[in-house]
Amino acid sequence: MNSPISCHDKLSDALVDAVTQAVRHAPSVLNTQPWRWRVHPARLELFADRSRQPSAMDPEGRLLMLSCGVVLDHVRVALAARGWVPQVRRTSGTSTPDLLATLTSFERVEITAKAHHLAHAMRIRHTDRRPVSDQPIFPVVLRAVTASAGERVRLHVLSPDQVLELSAAASRAATVAAKDTFARAELEYWTSRTMAEGSGLPAAVLPDHSPQTTVPGRLFGHPGTLPIGSGHDRAATYALLYGDEDDAERWLEAGETLSTVWLTATTLQVSVLPLSDVVSVPATREALRRMLRTFDHPYLALRLGIAAPQSGTPARTPSLPAAQLIETVPWTR
Ligand SMILES: Cc1cc2nc3c(=O)[nH]c(=O)nc-3n(C[C@H](O)[C@H](O)[C@H](O)COP(=O)(O)O)c2cc1C
């Protein structure tokens, strides 16, 4: 049997490993990676890093909170694959500024096949901005993806008429964003990063020309080098992640759900493309809100689809060195 100290050592190894994996793989808006982790021997703390918030495009920090929610869930996924389940206390910066969540009371659990699959999905998941194939998602697969969302943050699959409304709202959001000088400068900053810089979007992941699509994605202001081809993603499905509150706490939770939905979709070979400018612009966010019969709050629009066959995987978006994002607090006796 392990002594308490060696048990403790094992947990601390698992914590460092889980956080390292999460910061390496978690998606974030414009690949800003707006988070910091403090790793104690038996406690994890997640902080928002406002210095990497694109504040003209995301003044309220909703996309920052969504991104932080994703990395929070990624840590849980990486821990579950090592047989640990934490208790999570979400603070959303209410007690200590920018402290969003604390993970404590780690319990040993059996490592399930699902935990393995989600951790594998975490390592291979990526954003693909090319048109999806002509193959629609099988209804049973779509149901599994929507069912993976939670109770408080849900996923609404849009009807064909609602897709047209989303398309109009996305075009309008693009026009509004293009007129905003500060937002344009910010976009230019985050989309002219090199691979070596470790954050932002390098040319290799940006379309070499505007894809043919029913719902326009974010306009990056300049072409990249990702070959887009001539396909049209008319077989794509569109969905809204939504819930009944519109505050920082719920945006964090929405990010956690986004992580679950995206990883589940990855295990089912469904590609996910977030469409976030349509929720950043207040007028178009309101238009999306009217699509939800319950008049709940939309957090993010998603394009779901089956990746075109033989199209390969786009270049991997880089990540910042873990040492820049993780502070390890040593064990003191
Ligand atoms: C909250 C959030 C919003 C995002 N919004 C967009 C978007 O509007 N358009 C887009 O092309 N990608 C969007 N993304 C995808 C990110 O740009 C992408 O996850 C990041 O660059 C890392 O790349 P990866 O997903 O390939 O690892 C978003 C991601 C998150 C988490």
CSV table of C-alpha atoms and ligand atoms in Angstrom, one decimal:
chain,number,residue,atom,x,y,z
A,1,MET,CA,0.0,0.0,0.0
A,2,ASN,CA,1.2,3.5,-0.7
A,3,SER,CA,2.3,5.8,2.1
A,4,PRO,CA,0.4,9.1,2.4
A,5,ILE,CA,3.4,10.9,1.0
A,6,SER,CA,3.7,8.8,-2.2
A,7,CYS,CA,-0.1,9.0,-2.7
A,8,HIS,CA,0.3,12.7,-2.5
A,9,ASP,CA,3.3,12.7,-4.9
A,10,LYS,CA,1.2,10.8,-7.4
A,11,LEU,CA,-1.6,13.4,-7.2
A,12,SER,CA,0.7,16.3,-7.6
A,13,ASP,CA,2.2,14.6,-10.7
A,14,ALA,CA,-1.3,14.1,-12.1
A,15,LEU,CA,-2.1,17.7,-11.5
A,16,VAL,CA,0.9,19.1,-13.3
A,17,ASP,CA,0.4,16.6,-16.2
A,18,ALA,CA,-3.3,17.4,-16.5
A,19,VAL,CA,-2.8,21.2,-16.6
A,20,THR,CA,0.1,20.9,-19.0
A,21,GLN,CA,-2.0,18.8,-21.4
A,22,ALA,CA,-5.0,21.2,-21.1
A,23,VAL,CA,-3.1,24.4,-21.8
A,24,ARG,CA,-1.4,22.7,-24.7
A,25,HIS,CA,-4.7,21.5,-26.4
A,26,ALA,CA,-7.5,23.8,-25.2
A,27,PRO,CA,-9.1,26.0,-27.9
A,28,SER,CA,-9.5,29.7,-27.2
A,29,VAL,CA,-10.9,32.7,-29.1
A,30,LEU,CA,-8.2,33.7,-31.7
A,31,ASN,CA,-5.9,31.3,-29.9
A,32,THR,CA,-5.3,33.9,-27.2
A,33,GLN,CA,-5.0,31.3,-24.4
A,34,PRO,CA,-6.2,33.9,-21.8
A,35,TRP,CA,-5.6,31.8,-18.7
A,36,ARG,CA,-3.1,31.1,-16.0
A,37,TRP,CA,-2.9,28.1,-13.7
A,38,ARG,CA,-1.5,27.8,-10.2
A,39,VAL,CA,-0.7,24.2,-9.3
A,40,HIS,CA,-0.5,23.5,-5.6
A,41,PRO,CA,0.4,20.0,-4.3
A,42,ALA,CA,-3.3,19.2,-3.9
A,43,ARG,CA,-5.2,22.1,-5.3
A,44,LEU,CA,-5.5,23.8,-8.7
A,45,GLU,CA,-6.4,27.5,-9.3
A,46,LEU,CA,-7.5,28.9,-12.7
A,47,PHE,CA,-7.1,32.6,-13.3
A,48,ALA,CA,-8.2,34.7,-16.3
A,49,ASP,CA,-5.3,36.6,-18.0
A,50,ARG,CA,-6.9,39.9,-19.0
A,51,SER,CA,-3.7,41.0,-20.8
A,52,ARG,CA,-4.6,38.5,-23.5
A,53,GLN,CA,-8.3,39.5,-23.8
A,54,PRO,CA,-9.1,41.0,-27.2
A,55,SER,CA,-11.0,43.8,-25.5
A,56,ALA,CA,-12.3,45.7,-28.5
A,57,MET,CA,-13.8,42.5,-30.0
A,58,ASP,CA,-14.8,41.1,-26.6
A,59,PRO,CA,-15.3,44.0,-24.3
A,60,GLU,CA,-17.3,42.1,-21.7
A,61,GLY,CA,-15.0,39.2,-21.7
A,62,ARG,CA,-17.7,36.6,-22.7
A,63,LEU,CA,-15.3,34.9,-25.2
A,64,LEU,CA,-12.5,35.0,-22.7
A,65,MET,CA,-14.7,33.3,-20.1
A,66,LEU,CA,-15.9,30.7,-22.7
A,67,SER,CA,-12.2,30.0,-23.5
A,68,CYS,CA,-11.4,29.7,-19.8
A,69,GLY,CA,-14.3,27.3,-19.3
A,70,VAL,CA,-12.9,25.1,-22.1
A,71,VAL,CA,-9.5,24.9,-20.4
A,72,LEU,CA,-11.2,24.1,-17.1
A,73,ASP,CA,-13.1,21.2,-18.6
A,74,HIS,CA,-10.0,20.0,-20.4
A,75,VAL,CA,-8.2,19.7,-17.1
A,76,ARG,CA,-11.0,17.6,-15.8
A,77,VAL,CA,-10.8,15.4,-18.9
A,78,ALA,CA,-7.1,15.0,-18.5
A,79,LEU,CA,-7.5,14.2,-14.8
A,80,ALA,CA,-10.3,11.6,-15.4
A,81,ALA,CA,-7.9,9.8,-17.8
A,82,ARG,CA,-5.5,9.4,-14.9
A,83,GLY,CA,-8.3,8.3,-12.5
A,84,TRP,CA,-8.9,11.5,-10.6
A,85,VAL,CA,-12.1,13.5,-10.1
A,86,PRO,CA,-11.9,17.0,-8.4
A,87,GLN,CA,-14.5,19.1,-6.7
A,88,VAL,CA,-14.8,22.4,-8.6
A,89,ARG,CA,-15.6,25.7,-7.0
A,90,ARG,CA,-16.3,28.4,-9.5
A,91,THR,CA,-15.7,32.0,-8.3
A,92,SER,CA,-15.7,33.9,-11.6
A,93,GLY,CA,-13.4,36.5,-10.0
A,94,THR,CA,-15.8,37.5,-7.2
A,95,SER,CA,-13.4,36.8,-4.3
A,96,THR,CA,-9.9,37.2,-5.7
A,97,PRO,CA,-9.7,39.2,-9.0
A,98,ASP,CA,-9.6,36.9,-12.0
A,99,LEU,CA,-9.6,33.7,-9.9
A,100,LEU,CA,-12.2,31.8,-11.8
A,101,ALA,CA,-12.2,28.3,-10.3
A,102,THR,CA,-10.5,26.2,-7.6
A,103,LEU,CA,-10.2,22.4,-7.9
A,104,THR,CA,-9.8,20.5,-4.7
A,105,SER,CA,-10.7,17.2,-2.9
A,106,PHE,CA,-9.4,14.9,-5.6
A,107,GLU,CA,-10.9,11.5,-5.5
A,108,ARG,CA,-9.5,8.3,-7.0
A,109,VAL,CA,-11.9,6.8,-9.5
A,110,GLU,CA,-11.8,4.0,-12.0
A,111,ILE,CA,-10.5,5.0,-15.5
A,112,THR,CA,-13.4,4.4,-17.9
A,113,ALA,CA,-13.3,3.9,-21.6
A,114,LYS,CA,-15.2,7.2,-22.0
A,115,ALA,CA,-12.4,9.0,-20.1
A,116,HIS,CA,-9.8,7.5,-22.4
A,117,HIS,CA,-11.8,8.5,-25.5
A,118,LEU,CA,-12.3,12.1,-24.4
A,119,ALA,CA,-8.7,12.5,-23.5
A,120,HIS,CA,-7.7,11.1,-26.9
A,121,ALA,CA,-10.2,13.6,-28.5
A,122,MET,CA,-8.6,16.4,-26.5
A,123,ARG,CA,-5.2,15.6,-28.2
A,124,ILE,CA,-6.5,15.4,-31.8
A,125,ARG,CA,-9.3,18.0,-31.8
A,126,HIS,CA,-8.6,21.1,-34.0
A,127,THR,CA,-10.5,23.9,-35.8
A,128,ASP,CA,-11.0,23.3,-39.5
A,129,ARG,CA,-12.2,26.4,-41.4
A,130,ARG,CA,-12.6,24.6,-44.7
A,131,PRO,CA,-16.0,23.7,-46.1
A,132,VAL,CA,-17.3,20.4,-44.7
A,133,SER,CA,-18.2,17.5,-47.0
A,134,ASP,CA,-21.6,16.9,-48.7
A,135,GLN,CA,-22.3,14.1,-46.2
A,136,PRO,CA,-24.9,15.2,-43.6
A,137,ILE,CA,-24.4,14.1,-40.0
A,138,PHE,CA,-26.5,11.0,-39.2
A,139,PRO,CA,-29.4,12.0,-36.9
A,140,VAL,CA,-28.3,9.5,-34.2
A,141,VAL,CA,-24.8,11.1,-34.2
A,142,LEU,CA,-26.3,14.6,-34.0
A,143,ARG,CA,-28.5,13.5,-31.1
A,144,ALA,CA,-25.4,12.2,-29.2
A,145,VAL,CA,-23.6,15.5,-29.8
A,146,THR,CA,-26.6,17.6,-28.6
A,147,ALA,CA,-27.2,15.3,-25.6
A,148,SER,CA,-23.6,15.8,-24.4
A,149,ALA,CA,-24.5,19.5,-23.6
A,150,GLY,CA,-25.6,20.1,-20.0
A,151,GLU,CA,-28.9,21.0,-18.3
A,152,ARG,CA,-28.1,24.6,-17.7
A,153,VAL,CA,-26.1,25.2,-21.0
A,154,ARG,CA,-27.9,23.5,-23.9
A,155,LEU,CA,-27.4,23.1,-27.7
A,156,HIS,CA,-30.2,24.0,-30.0
A,157,VAL,CA,-30.0,22.7,-33.6
A,158,LEU,CA,-31.2,25.3,-36.0
A,159,SER,CA,-34.0,24.7,-38.5
A,160,PRO,CA,-33.4,25.5,-42.2
A,161,ASP,CA,-35.2,28.9,-41.7
A,162,GLN,CA,-33.2,29.7,-38.6
A,163,VAL,CA,-30.0,28.9,-40.6
A,164,LEU,CA,-31.0,31.6,-43.0
A,165,GLU,CA,-31.5,34.0,-40.1
A,166,LEU,CA,-28.1,33.0,-38.6
A,167,SER,CA,-26.6,33.7,-42.0
A,168,ALA,CA,-28.1,37.2,-42.2
A,169,ALA,CA,-27.0,37.9,-38.6
A,170,ALA,CA,-23.4,36.7,-39.3
A,171,SER,CA,-23.1,38.9,-42.4
A,172,ARG,CA,-24.3,41.8,-40.4
A,173,ALA,CA,-21.9,41.1,-37.6
A,174,ALA,CA,-19.0,40.9,-40.1
A,175,THR,CA,-20.0,44.4,-41.5
A,176,VAL,CA,-20.2,45.8,-38.0
A,177,ALA,CA,-16.8,44.3,-37.1
A,178,ALA,CA,-15.2,45.6,-40.3
A,179,LYS,CA,-16.2,49.1,-39.5
A,180,ASP,CA,-14.7,49.0,-36.0
A,181,THR,CA,-11.1,50.4,-36.3
A,182,PHE,CA,-10.0,49.0,-32.9
A,183,ALA,CA,-11.5,45.6,-33.4
A,184,ARG,CA,-9.8,45.5,-36.9
A,185,ALA,CA,-6.4,46.4,-35.4
A,186,GLU,CA,-6.9,43.7,-32.7
A,187,LEU,CA,-7.8,41.1,-35.3
A,188,GLU,CA,-4.7,42.1,-37.4
A,189,TYR,CA,-2.5,41.6,-34.3
A,190,TRP,CA,-3.9,38.2,-33.4
A,191,THR,CA,-3.9,37.0,-37.0
A,192,SER,CA,-0.3,38.0,-37.9
A,193,ARG,CA,1.4,35.8,-35.4
A,194,THR,CA,4.1,33.3,-36.5
A,195,MET,CA,4.0,29.6,-35.5
A,196,ALA,CA,7.0,30.3,-33.2
A,197,GLU,CA,5.2,32.9,-31.2
A,198,GLY,CA,2.9,30.3,-29.8
A,199,SER,CA,-0.4,32.2,-29.7
A,200,GLY,CA,-2.8,33.8,-32.2
A,201,LEU,CA,-3.5,32.5,-35.7
A,202,PRO,CA,-0.7,31.9,-38.1
A,203,ALA,CA,-1.3,32.1,-41.9
A,204,ALA,CA,-1.3,28.2,-42.1
A,205,VAL,CA,-4.7,27.9,-40.4
A,206,LEU,CA,-6.4,30.8,-42.2
A,207,PRO,CA,-8.3,30.2,-45.5
A,208,ASP,CA,-6.4,31.2,-48.6
A,209,HIS,CA,-9.8,32.6,-49.9
A,210,SER,CA,-13.3,33.0,-48.6
A,211,PRO,CA,-14.9,29.5,-48.4
A,212,GLN,CA,-18.3,28.9,-50.1
A,213,THR,CA,-20.6,28.6,-47.2
A,214,THR,CA,-24.2,29.1,-46.1
A,215,VAL,CA,-23.3,31.0,-43.0
A,216,PRO,CA,-20.2,33.3,-43.3
A,217,GLY,CA,-17.5,32.6,-40.7
A,218,ARG,CA,-15.3,35.2,-39.1
A,219,LEU,CA,-13.6,37.5,-41.7
A,220,PHE,CA,-9.9,37.6,-40.8
A,221,GLY,CA,-9.1,40.7,-42.9
A,222,HIS,CA,-6.5,39.0,-45.0
A,223,PRO,CA,-6.0,35.6,-46.7
A,224,GLY,CA,-4.0,32.9,-45.1
A,225,THR,CA,-2.3,29.9,-46.8
A,226,LEU,CA,-4.8,27.1,-45.9
A,227,PRO,CA,-6.1,25.7,-49.3
A,228,ILE,CA,-9.9,25.9,-49.2
A,229,GLY,CA,-10.9,24.2,-52.4
A,230,SER,CA,-14.2,24.8,-54.2
A,231,GLY,CA,-16.5,22.8,-51.9
A,232,HIS,CA,-19.6,24.3,-50.4
A,233,ASP,CA,-20.7,23.3,-46.9
A,234,ARG,CA,-24.4,23.1,-47.7
A,235,ALA,CA,-24.6,19.8,-45.7
A,236,ALA,CA,-23.4,21.5,-42.5
A,237,THR,CA,-25.7,21.7,-39.4
A,238,TYR,CA,-25.7,24.9,-37.3
A,239,ALA,CA,-26.4,25.1,-33.6
A,240,LEU,CA,-26.5,27.6,-30.8
A,241,LEU,CA,-25.1,27.0,-27.4
A,242,TYR,CA,-27.4,28.8,-25.0
A,243,GLY,CA,-28.7,29.1,-21.4
A,244,ASP,CA,-31.0,31.1,-19.2
A,245,GLU,CA,-28.4,33.6,-17.7
A,246,ASP,CA,-26.0,36.0,-19.3
A,247,ASP,CA,-23.3,36.6,-16.8
A,248,ALA,CA,-19.6,35.7,-16.3
A,249,GLU,CA,-20.4,32.6,-14.3
A,250,ARG,CA,-22.6,31.2,-17.0
A,251,TRP,CA,-20.1,32.0,-19.7
A,252,LEU,CA,-17.5,30.0,-17.9
A,253,GLU,CA,-20.0,27.1,-17.6
A,254,ALA,CA,-20.8,27.5,-21.3
A,255,GLY,CA,-17.1,27.1,-22.1
A,256,GLU,CA,-17.1,23.9,-20.1
A,257,THR,CA,-20.0,22.6,-22.1
A,258,LEU,CA,-18.4,23.8,-25.3
A,259,SER,CA,-15.4,21.6,-24.4
A,260,THR,CA,-17.7,18.6,-23.7
A,261,VAL,CA,-19.6,19.0,-26.9
A,262,TRP,CA,-16.5,19.6,-29.0
A,263,LEU,CA,-14.7,16.6,-27.6
A,264,THR,CA,-17.8,14.4,-27.9
A,265,ALA,CA,-18.2,15.5,-31.5
A,266,THR,CA,-14.5,14.7,-32.2
A,267,THR,CA,-15.0,11.2,-30.9
A,268,LEU,CA,-17.8,10.8,-33.4
A,269,GLN,CA,-15.8,12.3,-36.2
A,270,VAL,CA,-17.9,15.5,-36.4
A,271,SER,CA,-16.0,18.7,-37.1
A,272,VAL,CA,-16.9,21.8,-35.0
A,273,LEU,CA,-16.3,25.4,-36.1
A,274,PRO,CA,-17.2,28.1,-33.6
A,275,LEU,CA,-18.8,31.3,-35.0
A,276,SER,CA,-18.3,33.9,-32.4
A,277,ASP,CA,-18.5,37.4,-33.9
A,278,VAL,CA,-22.2,36.9,-34.3
A,279,VAL,CA,-22.5,36.7,-30.5
A,280,SER,CA,-20.0,39.5,-29.8
A,281,VAL,CA,-22.0,42.1,-31.6
A,282,PRO,CA,-25.0,43.1,-29.4
A,283,ALA,CA,-27.5,43.6,-32.2
A,284,THR,CA,-26.9,40.2,-33.8
A,285,ARG,CA,-26.7,38.5,-30.4
A,286,GLU,CA,-30.2,39.8,-29.9
A,287,ALA,CA,-31.3,38.4,-33.3
A,288,LEU,CA,-30.0,35.0,-32.2
A,289,ARG,CA,-31.8,35.3,-28.9
A,290,ARG,CA,-35.1,35.8,-30.8
A,291,MET,CA,-34.5,32.4,-32.5
A,292,LEU,CA,-34.6,30.6,-29.2
A,293,ARG,CA,-38.3,30.1,-28.4
A,294,THR,CA,-37.5,30.3,-24.7
A,295,PHE,CA,-35.8,33.8,-25.2
A,296,ASP,CA,-32.7,32.4,-23.4
A,297,HIS,CA,-29.2,33.8,-24.1
A,298,PRO,CA,-27.0,32.6,-26.9
A,299,TYR,CA,-23.3,32.0,-26.0
A,300,LEU,CA,-21.9,30.8,-29.3
A,301,ALA,CA,-22.9,29.6,-32.7
A,302,LEU,CA,-21.4,26.4,-34.0
A,303,ARG,CA,-21.1,24.9,-37.5
A,304,LEU,CA,-21.1,21.1,-37.3
A,305,GLY,CA,-20.3,18.8,-40.2
A,306,ILE,CA,-18.3,15.8,-41.5
A,307,ALA,CA,-14.9,16.8,-42.7
A,308,ALA,CA,-14.3,16.4,-46.5
A,309,PRO,CA,-12.7,13.1,-47.2
A,310,GLN,CA,-8.9,13.1,-48.0
A,311,SER,CA,-8.6,16.7,-47.1
A,312,GLY,CA,-6.1,15.9,-44.4
A,313,THR,CA,-5.7,17.9,-41.2
A,314,PRO,CA,-4.8,21.6,-41.3
A,315,ALA,CA,-1.6,22.7,-39.6
A,316,ARG,CA,-1.7,22.6,-35.9
A,317,THR,CA,-2.3,25.9,-34.2
A,318,PRO,CA,0.6,26.6,-31.9
A,319,SER,CA,0.4,27.0,-28.1
A,320,LEU,CA,2.4,29.0,-25.6
A,321,PRO,CA,5.1,27.2,-23.6
A,322,ALA,CA,3.4,25.6,-20.5
A,323,ALA,CA,5.9,27.3,-18.2
A,324,GLN,CA,4.5,30.7,-19.2
A,325,LEU,CA,0.9,29.6,-18.2
A,326,ILE,CA,1.5,27.4,-15.2
A,327,GLU,CA,3.0,28.4,-11.8
A,328,THR,CA,3.9,25.5,-9.6
A,329,VAL,CA,3.7,26.1,-5.9
A,330,PRO,CA,6.0,23.7,-4.0
A,331,TRP,CA,4.9,21.5,-1.1
A,332,THR,CA,5.8,22.9,2.3
A,333,ARG,CA,5.9,20.7,5.4
B,1,LIG,C1,-14.8,30.9,-27.5
B,1,LIG,C2,-14.2,30.6,-28.9
B,1,LIG,C3,-14.6,31.3,-30.0
B,1,LIG,C4,-14.1,31.1,-31.2
B,1,LIG,N1,-14.5,31.8,-32.3
B,1,LIG,C5,-14.0,31.5,-33.5
B,1,LIG,C6,-14.5,32.2,-34.7
B,1,LIG,O1,-15.4,33.0,-34.6
B,1,LIG,N2,-14.0,31.8,-35.9
B,1,LIG,C7,-13.1,30.8,-36.1
B,1,LIG,O2,-12.7,30.6,-37.2
B,1,LIG,N3,-12.6,30.2,-35.0
B,1,LIG,C8,-13.1,30.4,-33.7
B,1,LIG,N4,-12.6,29.8,-32.6
B,1,LIG,C9,-11.6,28.7,-32.8
B,1,LIG,C10,-10.2,29.2,-32.3
B,1,LIG,O3,-9.7,30.2,-33.2
B,1,LIG,C11,-9.3,28.0,-32.2
B,1,LIG,O4,-9.8,27.1,-31.3
B,1,LIG,C12,-7.9,28.4,-31.8
B,1,LIG,O5,-7.3,29.2,-32.8
B,1,LIG,C13,-7.0,27.2,-31.5
B,1,LIG,O6,-7.0,26.3,-32.6
B,1,LIG,P1,-7.4,24.8,-32.6
B,1,LIG,O7,-8.9,24.8,-32.2
B,1,LIG,O8,-7.2,24.3,-34.0
B,1,LIG,O9,-6.6,24.1,-31.5
B,1,LIG,C14,-13.1,30.0,-31.4
B,1,LIG,C15,-12.8,29.2,-30.2
B,1,LIG,C16,-13.3,29.5,-29.0
B,1,LIG,C17,-12.9,28.6,-27.8
